[in-house]
Tab-separated table of C-alpha atoms in Angstrom:
chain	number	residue	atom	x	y	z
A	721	UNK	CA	60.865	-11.033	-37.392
A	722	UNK	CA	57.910	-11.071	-34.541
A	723	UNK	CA	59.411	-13.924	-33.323
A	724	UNK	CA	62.858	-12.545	-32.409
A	725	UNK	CA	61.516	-9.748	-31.587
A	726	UNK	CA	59.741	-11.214	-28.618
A	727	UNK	CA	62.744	-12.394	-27.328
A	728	UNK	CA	63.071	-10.551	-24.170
A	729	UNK	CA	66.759	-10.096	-23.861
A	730	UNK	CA	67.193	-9.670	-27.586
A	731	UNK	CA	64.594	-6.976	-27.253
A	732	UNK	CA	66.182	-4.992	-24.716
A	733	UNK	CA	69.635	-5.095	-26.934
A	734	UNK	CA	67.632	-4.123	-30.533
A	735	UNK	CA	65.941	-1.025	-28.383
A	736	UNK	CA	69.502	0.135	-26.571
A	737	UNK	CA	70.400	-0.198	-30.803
A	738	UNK	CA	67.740	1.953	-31.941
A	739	UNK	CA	68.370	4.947	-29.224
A	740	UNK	CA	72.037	5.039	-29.321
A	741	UNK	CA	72.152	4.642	-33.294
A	742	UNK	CA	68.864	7.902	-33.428
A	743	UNK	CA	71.524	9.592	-31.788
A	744	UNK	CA	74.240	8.805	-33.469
A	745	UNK	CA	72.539	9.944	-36.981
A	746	UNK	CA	71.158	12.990	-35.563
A	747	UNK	CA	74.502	14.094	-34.372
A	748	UNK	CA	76.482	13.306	-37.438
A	749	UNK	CA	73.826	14.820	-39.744
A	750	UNK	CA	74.316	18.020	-37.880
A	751	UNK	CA	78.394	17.749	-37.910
A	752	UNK	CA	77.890	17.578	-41.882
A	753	UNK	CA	75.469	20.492	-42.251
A	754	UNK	CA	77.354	22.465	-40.040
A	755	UNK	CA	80.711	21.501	-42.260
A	756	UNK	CA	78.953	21.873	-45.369
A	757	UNK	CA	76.299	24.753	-45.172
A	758	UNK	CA	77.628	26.786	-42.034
A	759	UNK	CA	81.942	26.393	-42.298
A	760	UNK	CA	81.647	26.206	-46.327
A	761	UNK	CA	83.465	22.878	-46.021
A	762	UNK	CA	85.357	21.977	-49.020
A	763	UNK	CA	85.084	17.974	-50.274
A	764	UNK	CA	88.043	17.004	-48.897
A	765	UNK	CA	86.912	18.753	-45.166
A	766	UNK	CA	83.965	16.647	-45.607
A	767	UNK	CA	84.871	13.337	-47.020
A	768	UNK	CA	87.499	13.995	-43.925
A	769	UNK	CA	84.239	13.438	-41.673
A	770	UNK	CA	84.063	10.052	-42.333
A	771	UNK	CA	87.747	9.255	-42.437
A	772	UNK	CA	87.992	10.324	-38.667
A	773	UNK	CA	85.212	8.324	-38.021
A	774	UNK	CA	86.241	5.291	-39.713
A	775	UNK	CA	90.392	5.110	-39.129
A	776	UNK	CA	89.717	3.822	-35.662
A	777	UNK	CA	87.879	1.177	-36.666
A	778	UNK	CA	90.029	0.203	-39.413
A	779	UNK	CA	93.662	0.182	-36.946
A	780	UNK	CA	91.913	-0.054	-33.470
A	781	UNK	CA	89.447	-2.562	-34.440
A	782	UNK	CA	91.473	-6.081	-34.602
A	783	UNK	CA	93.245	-5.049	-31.258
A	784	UNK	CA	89.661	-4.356	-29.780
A	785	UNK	CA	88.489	-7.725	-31.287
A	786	UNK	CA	91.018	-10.095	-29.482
A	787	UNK	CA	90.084	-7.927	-25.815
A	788	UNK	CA	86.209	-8.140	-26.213
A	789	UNK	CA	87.120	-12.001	-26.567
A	790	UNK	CA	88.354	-12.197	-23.498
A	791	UNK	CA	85.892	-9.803	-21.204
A	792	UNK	CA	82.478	-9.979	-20.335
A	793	UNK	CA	80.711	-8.545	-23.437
A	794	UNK	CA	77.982	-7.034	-21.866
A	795	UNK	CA	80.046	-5.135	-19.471
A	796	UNK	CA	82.274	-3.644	-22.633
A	797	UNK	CA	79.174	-2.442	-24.484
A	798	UNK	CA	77.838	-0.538	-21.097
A	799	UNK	CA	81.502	1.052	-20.343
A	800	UNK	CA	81.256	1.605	-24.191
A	801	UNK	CA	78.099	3.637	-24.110
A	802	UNK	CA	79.479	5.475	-20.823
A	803	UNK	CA	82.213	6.993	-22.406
A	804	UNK	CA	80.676	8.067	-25.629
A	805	UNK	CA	78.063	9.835	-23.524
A	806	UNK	CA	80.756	12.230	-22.268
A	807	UNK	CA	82.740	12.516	-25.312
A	808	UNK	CA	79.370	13.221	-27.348
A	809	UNK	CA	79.290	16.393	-25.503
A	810	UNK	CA	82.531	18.296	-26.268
A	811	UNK	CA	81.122	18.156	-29.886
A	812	UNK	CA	79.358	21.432	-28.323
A	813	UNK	CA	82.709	23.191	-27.792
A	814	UNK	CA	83.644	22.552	-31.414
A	815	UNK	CA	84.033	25.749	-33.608
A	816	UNK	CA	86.523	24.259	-36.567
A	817	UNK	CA	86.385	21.273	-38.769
A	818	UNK	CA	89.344	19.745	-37.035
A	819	UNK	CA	87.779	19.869	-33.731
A	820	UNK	CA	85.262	17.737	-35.209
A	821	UNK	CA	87.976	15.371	-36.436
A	822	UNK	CA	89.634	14.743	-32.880
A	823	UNK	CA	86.198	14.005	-31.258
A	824	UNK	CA	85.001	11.719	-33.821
A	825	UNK	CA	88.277	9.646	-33.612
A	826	UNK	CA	87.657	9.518	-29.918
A	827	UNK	CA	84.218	8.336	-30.069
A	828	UNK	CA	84.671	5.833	-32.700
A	829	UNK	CA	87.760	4.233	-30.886
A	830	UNK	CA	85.586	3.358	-27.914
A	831	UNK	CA	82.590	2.341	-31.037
A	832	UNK	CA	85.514	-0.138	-31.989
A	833	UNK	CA	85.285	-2.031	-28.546
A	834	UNK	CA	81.209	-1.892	-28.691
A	835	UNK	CA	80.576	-3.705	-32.497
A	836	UNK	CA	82.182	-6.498	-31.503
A	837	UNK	CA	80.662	-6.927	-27.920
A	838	UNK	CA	77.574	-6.574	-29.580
A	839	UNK	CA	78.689	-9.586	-32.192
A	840	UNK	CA	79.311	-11.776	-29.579
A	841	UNK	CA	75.853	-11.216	-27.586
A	842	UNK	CA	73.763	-11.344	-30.379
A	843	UNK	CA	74.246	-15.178	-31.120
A	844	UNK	CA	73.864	-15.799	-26.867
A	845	UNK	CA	70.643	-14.526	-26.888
A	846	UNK	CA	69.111	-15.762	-30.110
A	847	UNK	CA	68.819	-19.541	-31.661
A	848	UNK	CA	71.032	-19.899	-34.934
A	849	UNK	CA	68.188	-20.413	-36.808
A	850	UNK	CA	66.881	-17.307	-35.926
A	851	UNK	CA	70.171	-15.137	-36.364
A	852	UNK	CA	68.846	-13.865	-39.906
A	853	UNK	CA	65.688	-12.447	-38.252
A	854	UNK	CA	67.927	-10.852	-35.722
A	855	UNK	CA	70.516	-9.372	-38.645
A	856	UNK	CA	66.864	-8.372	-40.677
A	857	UNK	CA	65.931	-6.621	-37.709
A	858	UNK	CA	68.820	-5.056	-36.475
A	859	UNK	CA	68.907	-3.616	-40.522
A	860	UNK	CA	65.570	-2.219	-40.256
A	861	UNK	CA	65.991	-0.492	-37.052
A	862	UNK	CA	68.686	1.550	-38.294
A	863	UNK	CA	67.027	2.120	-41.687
A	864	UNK	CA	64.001	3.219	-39.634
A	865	UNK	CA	66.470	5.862	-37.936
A	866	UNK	CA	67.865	6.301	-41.301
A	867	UNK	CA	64.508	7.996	-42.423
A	868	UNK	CA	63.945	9.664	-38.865
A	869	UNK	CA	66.983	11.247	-37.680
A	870	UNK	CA	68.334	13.319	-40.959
A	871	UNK	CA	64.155	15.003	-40.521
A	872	UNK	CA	64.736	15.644	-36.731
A	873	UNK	CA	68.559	16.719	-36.995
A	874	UNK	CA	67.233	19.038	-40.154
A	875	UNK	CA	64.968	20.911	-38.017
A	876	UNK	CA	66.792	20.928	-34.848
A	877	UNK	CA	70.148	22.590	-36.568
A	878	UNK	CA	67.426	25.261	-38.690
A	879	UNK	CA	65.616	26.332	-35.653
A	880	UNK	CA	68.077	25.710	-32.864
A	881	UNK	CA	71.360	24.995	-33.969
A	882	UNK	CA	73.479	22.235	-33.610
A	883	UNK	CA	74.177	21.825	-30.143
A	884	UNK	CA	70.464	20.131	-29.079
A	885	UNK	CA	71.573	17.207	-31.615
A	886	UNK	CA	74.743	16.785	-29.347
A	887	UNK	CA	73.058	16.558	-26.254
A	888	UNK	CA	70.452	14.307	-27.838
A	889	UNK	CA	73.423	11.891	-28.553
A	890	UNK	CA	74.470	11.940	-25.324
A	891	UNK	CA	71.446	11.009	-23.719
A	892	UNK	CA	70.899	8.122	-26.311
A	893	UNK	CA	74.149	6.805	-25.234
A	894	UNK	CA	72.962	6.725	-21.601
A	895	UNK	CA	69.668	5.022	-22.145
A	896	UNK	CA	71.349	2.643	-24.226
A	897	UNK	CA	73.926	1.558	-21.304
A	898	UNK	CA	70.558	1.190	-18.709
A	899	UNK	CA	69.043	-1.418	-21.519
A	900	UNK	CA	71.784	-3.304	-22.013
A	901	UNK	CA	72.503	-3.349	-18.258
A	902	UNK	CA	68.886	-5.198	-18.318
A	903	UNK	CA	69.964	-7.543	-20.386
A	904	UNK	CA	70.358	-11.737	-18.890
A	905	UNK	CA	73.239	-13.181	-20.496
A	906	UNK	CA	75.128	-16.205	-19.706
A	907	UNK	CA	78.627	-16.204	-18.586
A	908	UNK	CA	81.261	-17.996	-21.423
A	909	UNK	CA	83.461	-19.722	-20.408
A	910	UNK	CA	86.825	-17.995	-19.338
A	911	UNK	CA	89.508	-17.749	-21.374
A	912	UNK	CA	91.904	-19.739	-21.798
A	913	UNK	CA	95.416	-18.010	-21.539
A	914	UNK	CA	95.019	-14.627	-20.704
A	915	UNK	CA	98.920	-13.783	-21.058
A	916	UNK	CA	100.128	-10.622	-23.358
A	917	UNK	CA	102.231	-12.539	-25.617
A	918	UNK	CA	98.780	-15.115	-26.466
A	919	UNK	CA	97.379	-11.935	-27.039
A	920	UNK	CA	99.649	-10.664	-29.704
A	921	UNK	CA	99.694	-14.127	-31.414
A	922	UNK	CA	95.726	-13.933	-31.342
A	923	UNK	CA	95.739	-10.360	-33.275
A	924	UNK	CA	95.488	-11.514	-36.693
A	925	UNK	CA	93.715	-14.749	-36.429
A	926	UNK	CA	90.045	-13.055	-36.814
A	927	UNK	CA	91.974	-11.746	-40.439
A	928	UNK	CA	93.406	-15.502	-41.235
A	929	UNK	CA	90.080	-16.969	-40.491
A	930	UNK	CA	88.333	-14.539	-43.073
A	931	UNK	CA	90.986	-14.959	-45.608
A	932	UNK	CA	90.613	-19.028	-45.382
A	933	UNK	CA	87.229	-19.447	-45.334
A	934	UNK	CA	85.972	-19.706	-48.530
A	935	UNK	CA	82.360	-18.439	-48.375
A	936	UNK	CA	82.955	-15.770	-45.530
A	937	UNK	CA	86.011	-14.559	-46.761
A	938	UNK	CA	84.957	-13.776	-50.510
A	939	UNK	CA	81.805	-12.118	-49.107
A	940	UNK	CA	83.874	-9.856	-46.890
A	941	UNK	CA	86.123	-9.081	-49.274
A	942	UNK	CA	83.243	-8.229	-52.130
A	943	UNK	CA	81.774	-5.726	-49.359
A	944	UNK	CA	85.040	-4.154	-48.623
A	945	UNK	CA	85.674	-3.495	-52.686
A	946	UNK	CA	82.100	-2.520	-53.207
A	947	UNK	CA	82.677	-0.369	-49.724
A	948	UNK	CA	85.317	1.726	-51.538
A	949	UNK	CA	82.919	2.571	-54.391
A	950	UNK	CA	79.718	3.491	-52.324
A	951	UNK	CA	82.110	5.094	-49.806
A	952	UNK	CA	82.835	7.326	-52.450
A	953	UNK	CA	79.909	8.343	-53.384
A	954	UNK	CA	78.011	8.746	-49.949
A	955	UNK	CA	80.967	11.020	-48.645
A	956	UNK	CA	80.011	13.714	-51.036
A	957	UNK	CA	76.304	13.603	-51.048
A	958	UNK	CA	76.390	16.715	-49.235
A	959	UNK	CA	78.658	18.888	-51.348
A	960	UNK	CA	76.917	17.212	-54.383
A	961	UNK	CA	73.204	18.502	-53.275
A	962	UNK	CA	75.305	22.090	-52.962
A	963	UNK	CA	77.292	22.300	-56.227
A	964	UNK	CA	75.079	19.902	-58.509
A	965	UNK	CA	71.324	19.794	-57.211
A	966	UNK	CA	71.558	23.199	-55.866
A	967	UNK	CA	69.652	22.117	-52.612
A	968	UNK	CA	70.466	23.159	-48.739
A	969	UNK	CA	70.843	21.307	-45.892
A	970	UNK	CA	66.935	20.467	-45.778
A	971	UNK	CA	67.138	18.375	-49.194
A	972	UNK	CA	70.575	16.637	-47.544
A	973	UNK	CA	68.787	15.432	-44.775
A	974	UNK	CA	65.817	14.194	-47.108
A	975	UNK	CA	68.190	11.744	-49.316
A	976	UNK	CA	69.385	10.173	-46.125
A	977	UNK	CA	65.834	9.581	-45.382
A	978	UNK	CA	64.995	7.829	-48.956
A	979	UNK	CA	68.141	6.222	-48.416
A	980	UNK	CA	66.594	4.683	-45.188
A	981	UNK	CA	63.515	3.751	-46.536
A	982	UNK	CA	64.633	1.851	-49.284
A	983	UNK	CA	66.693	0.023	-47.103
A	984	UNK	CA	63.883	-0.570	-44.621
A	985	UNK	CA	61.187	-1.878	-47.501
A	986	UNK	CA	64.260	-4.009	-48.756
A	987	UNK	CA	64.673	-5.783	-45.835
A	988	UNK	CA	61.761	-6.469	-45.447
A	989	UNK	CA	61.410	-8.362	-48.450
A	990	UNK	CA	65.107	-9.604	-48.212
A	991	UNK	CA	64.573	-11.682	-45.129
A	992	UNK	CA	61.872	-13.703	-46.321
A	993	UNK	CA	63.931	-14.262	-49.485
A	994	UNK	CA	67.263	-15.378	-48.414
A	995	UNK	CA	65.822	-17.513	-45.407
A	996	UNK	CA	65.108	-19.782	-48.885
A	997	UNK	CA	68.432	-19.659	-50.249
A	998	UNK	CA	71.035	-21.879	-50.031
A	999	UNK	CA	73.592	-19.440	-50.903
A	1000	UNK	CA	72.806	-16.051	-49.511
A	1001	UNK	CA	76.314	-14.901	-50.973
A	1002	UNK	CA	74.707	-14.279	-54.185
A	1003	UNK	CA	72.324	-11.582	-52.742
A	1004	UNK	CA	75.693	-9.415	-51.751
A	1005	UNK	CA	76.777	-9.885	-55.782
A	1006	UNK	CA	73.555	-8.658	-56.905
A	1007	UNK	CA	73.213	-5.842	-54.418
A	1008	UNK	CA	76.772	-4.364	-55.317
A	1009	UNK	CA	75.815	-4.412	-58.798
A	1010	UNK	CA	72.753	-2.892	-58.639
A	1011	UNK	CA	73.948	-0.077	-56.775
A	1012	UNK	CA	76.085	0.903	-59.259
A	1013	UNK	CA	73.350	0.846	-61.615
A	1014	UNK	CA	71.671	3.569	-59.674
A	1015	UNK	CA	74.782	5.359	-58.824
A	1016	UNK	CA	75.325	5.647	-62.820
A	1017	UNK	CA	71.606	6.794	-63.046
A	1018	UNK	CA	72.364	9.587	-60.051
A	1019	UNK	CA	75.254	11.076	-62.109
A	1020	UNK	CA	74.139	11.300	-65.911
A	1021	UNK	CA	70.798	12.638	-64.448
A	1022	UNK	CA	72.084	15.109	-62.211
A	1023	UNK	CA	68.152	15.752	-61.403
A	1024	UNK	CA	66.814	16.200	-58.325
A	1025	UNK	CA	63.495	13.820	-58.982
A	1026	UNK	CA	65.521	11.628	-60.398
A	1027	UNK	CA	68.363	11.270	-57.672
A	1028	UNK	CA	65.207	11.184	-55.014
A	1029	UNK	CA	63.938	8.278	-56.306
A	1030	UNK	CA	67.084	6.326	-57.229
A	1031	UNK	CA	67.989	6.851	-53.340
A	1032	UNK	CA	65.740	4.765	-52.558
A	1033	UNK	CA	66.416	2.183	-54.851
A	1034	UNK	CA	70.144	2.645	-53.125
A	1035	UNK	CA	68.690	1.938	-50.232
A	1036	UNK	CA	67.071	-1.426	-51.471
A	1037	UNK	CA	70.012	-2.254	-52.727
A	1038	UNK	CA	72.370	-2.388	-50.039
A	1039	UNK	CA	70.182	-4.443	-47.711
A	1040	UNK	CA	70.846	-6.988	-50.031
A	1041	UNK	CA	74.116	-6.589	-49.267
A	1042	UNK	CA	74.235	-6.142	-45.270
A	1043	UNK	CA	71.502	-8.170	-44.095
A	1044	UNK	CA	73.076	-12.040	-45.670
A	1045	UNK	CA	76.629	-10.866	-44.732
A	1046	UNK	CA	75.722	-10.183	-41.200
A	1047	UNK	CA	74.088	-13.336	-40.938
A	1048	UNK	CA	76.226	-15.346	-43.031
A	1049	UNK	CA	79.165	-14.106	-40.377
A	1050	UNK	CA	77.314	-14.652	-37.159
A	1051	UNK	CA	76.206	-18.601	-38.032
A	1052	UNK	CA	79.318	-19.614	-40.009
A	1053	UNK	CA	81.952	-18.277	-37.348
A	1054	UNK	CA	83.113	-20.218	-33.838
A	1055	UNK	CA	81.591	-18.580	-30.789
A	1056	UNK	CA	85.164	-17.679	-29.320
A	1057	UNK	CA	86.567	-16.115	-32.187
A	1058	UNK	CA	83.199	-13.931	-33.019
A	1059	UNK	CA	84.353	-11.169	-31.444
A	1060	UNK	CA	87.771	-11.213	-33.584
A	1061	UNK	CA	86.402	-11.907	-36.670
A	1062	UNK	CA	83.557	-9.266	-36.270
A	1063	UNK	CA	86.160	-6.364	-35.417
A	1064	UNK	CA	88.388	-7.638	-38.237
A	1065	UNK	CA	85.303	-7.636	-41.065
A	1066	UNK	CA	84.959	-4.386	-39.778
A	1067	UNK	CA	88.075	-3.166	-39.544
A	1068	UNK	CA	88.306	-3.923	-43.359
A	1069	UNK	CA	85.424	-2.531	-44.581
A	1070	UNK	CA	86.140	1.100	-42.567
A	1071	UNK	CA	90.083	0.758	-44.267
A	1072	UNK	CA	88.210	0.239	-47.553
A	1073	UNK	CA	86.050	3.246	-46.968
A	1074	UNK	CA	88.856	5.523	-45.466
A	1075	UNK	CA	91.040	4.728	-48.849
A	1076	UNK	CA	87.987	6.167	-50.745
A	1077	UNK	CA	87.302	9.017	-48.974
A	1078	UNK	CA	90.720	10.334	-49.102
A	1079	UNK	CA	90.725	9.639	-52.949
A	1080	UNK	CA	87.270	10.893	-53.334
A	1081	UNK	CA	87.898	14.566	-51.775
A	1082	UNK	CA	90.903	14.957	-53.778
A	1083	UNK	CA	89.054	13.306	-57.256
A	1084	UNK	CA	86.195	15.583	-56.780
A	1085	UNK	CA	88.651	18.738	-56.189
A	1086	UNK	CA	90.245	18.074	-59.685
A	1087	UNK	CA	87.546	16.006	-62.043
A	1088	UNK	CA	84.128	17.345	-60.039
A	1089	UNK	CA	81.695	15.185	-57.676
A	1090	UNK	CA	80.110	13.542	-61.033
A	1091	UNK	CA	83.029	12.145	-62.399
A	1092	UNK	CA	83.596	10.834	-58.952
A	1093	UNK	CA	80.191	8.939	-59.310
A	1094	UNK	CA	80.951	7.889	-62.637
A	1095	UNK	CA	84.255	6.089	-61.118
A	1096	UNK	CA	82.080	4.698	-58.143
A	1097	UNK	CA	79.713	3.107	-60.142
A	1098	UNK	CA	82.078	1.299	-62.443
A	1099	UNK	CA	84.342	-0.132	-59.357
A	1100	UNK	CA	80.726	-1.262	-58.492
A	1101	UNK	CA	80.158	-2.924	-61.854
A	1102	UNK	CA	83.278	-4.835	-61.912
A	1103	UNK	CA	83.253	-6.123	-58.515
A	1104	UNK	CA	79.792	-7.322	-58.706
A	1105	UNK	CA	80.277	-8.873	-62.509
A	1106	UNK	CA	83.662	-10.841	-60.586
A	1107	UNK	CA	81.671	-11.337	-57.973
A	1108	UNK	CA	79.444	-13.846	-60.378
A	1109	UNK	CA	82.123	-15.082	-61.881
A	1110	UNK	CA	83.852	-16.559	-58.712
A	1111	UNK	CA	80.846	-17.571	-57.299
A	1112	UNK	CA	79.726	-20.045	-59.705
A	1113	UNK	CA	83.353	-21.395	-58.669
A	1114	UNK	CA	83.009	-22.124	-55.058
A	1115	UNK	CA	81.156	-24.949	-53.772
């Protein structure tokens, strides 16, 4: 991890990361306790949070794949960063939930250009051996932010609102262009045909390279299933600290943060691991299974102590399941169709999560938030118990 670290140019790109992703947290755990504690959201007006975010991602994000192929990457992430500086600030002028929506729809379609861009640069700039280091780190710095922000957003929004966590996105988004505009990359080589109609024919080939490859494409597909559970149940934390736990927005804020440094001490750990293993795929099984372990612990407890400290096995959990996936899709796909395949993955995963959060706010509205959990955590189960199954089939 020191030693990718010290990469200069990687450097630069895992700092312009950390800023722009502080901001991003601090902002969005503002949007939900002003949804939540201020507007008296209901669940669906908050699981519709994440759905705004996410839908971009899930249609945009293919198209936005087969363009970042073809431009300069760098340049796409600083135009990317540009733009979401502006649009960061008319979350001040929001006074309704569906203000919120429109905005976050805007600044996730441009986020759907940047993922990608980023994809593609992070293999330029580091050695493939080293591209689980890079994933490890990349994993920690936003499970570092993960334990920060929801702490700083808490106390910004109870002593001055939530408009100082807007303009603190903005400005993220504005330091992050000037590192990456630091950054020394080399040039690819252009592409090929440039036309419209190689364009078109390009669109799904990021989806029929995921679907084909054995390895790549069960491990996506795992995620995306396991997405829909955990989706599920992360929408409502907020609603289920109000109804359940009884908490305010302070306690919120502090399950993010357990979240994040479970995440952050399992990574840690997870690196060394899987740089031993010859198949990292099995990590992702065992992460989405123990995550619905805890989720089932979370909902017959219904305790705060309890659902404190089973965050942060959550948190351990799931960096079993990001950090090999990112790394397994970075050294196993061909540099010119990174960018595709990246924004495809992703585009996946956010449909996955958007599915669930619709059915989640209207679940929770009939059957409660815990028999939503209950559900989660048996989608969780079954996915990672097939998950074994099928892996002791591929080769």
């Amino acid at each position: 991890m020191r030693q990718v670290i010290a990469i200069p140019e990687f450097r630069r790109l895992w700092l312009a990361q950390f800023v722009s992703i502080f901001g991003d947290f601090v902002a969005l755990y503002a949007v939900y306790s002003m949804v939540s504690f201020r507007l008296h959201g209901t669940a669906r007006q908050v699981s519709l949070i994440t759905v705004s975010f996410l839908l971009p991602f899930a249609l945009i994000g293919p198209i936005a794949g087969v363009f970042v192929d073809r431009w300069v990457a760098k340049r796409t992430m600083i135009a990317s960063d540009l733009i979401r500086a502006a649009l960061a600030l008319l979350l001040i002028l929001a006074s309704t939930p569906y203000h919120i929506y429109g905005i976050l729809l805007a600044l996730s379609t441009v986020s759907s250009f940047f993922v990608p861009a980023q994809s593609v640069t992070t293999p330029m700039i580091v050695p493939r051996e080293a591209l689980l280091s890079a994933s490890g780190a990349m994993q920690q710095t936003l499970q570092v932010v993960r334990i920060v922000s929801p702490l700083v957003s808490g106390a910004l929004v109870s002593s001055l609102g939530e408009r100082p966590c807007y303009y603190l996105d903005s400005a993220s988004f504005i330091v992050s262009a000037a590192l990456i505009g630091s950054i020394a990359v080399a040039a690819r080589p252009p592409h090929a045909n440039k036309q419209l109609g190689s364009a078109v024919s390009e669109l799904f080939s990021g989806m029929r390279f995921i679907l084909t490859h054995a390895v790549i494409g069960f491990v996506i597909l795992s995620i995306a299933a396991g997405t829909f559970a955990i989706a599920c149940f992360s929408a409502l934390i907020a609603v289920y600290v109000r109804d359940v736990l009884h908490g305010e927005a302070y306690l919120f804020g502090a399950l993010g943060s357990l979240v994040g440094a479970g995440m952050l001490a399992g990574g840690a750990a997870i690196t060394t691991v899987a740089r031993r293993m010859a198949r990292k795929e099995y990590l992702v099984v065992f992460g989405i299974i123990l995550t619905g372990v805890f989720i089932l612990v979370i909902a017959a407890a219904g305790n705060r102590m309890v659902t404190m400290v089973t965050c942060v096995l959550i948190g351990g959990a799931t960096a079993l399941i990001v950090i090999p996936a990112s790394a397994l899709m970075q050294s196993e796909t061909p540099a010119e169709m990174r960018g595709r395949v990246s924004s495809s993955s992703v585009s996946l995963i956010a449909l996955s999560q958007g599915i669930a959060l619709l059915f989640a706010g209207d679940f929770a509205s009939r059957f409660g938030i815990v028999a939503v959990y209950f559900a989660s955590s048996a989608v969780l189960l079954a996915v990672g118990l097939f998950g074994l199954i099928r892996l002791g089939r591929v080769r």
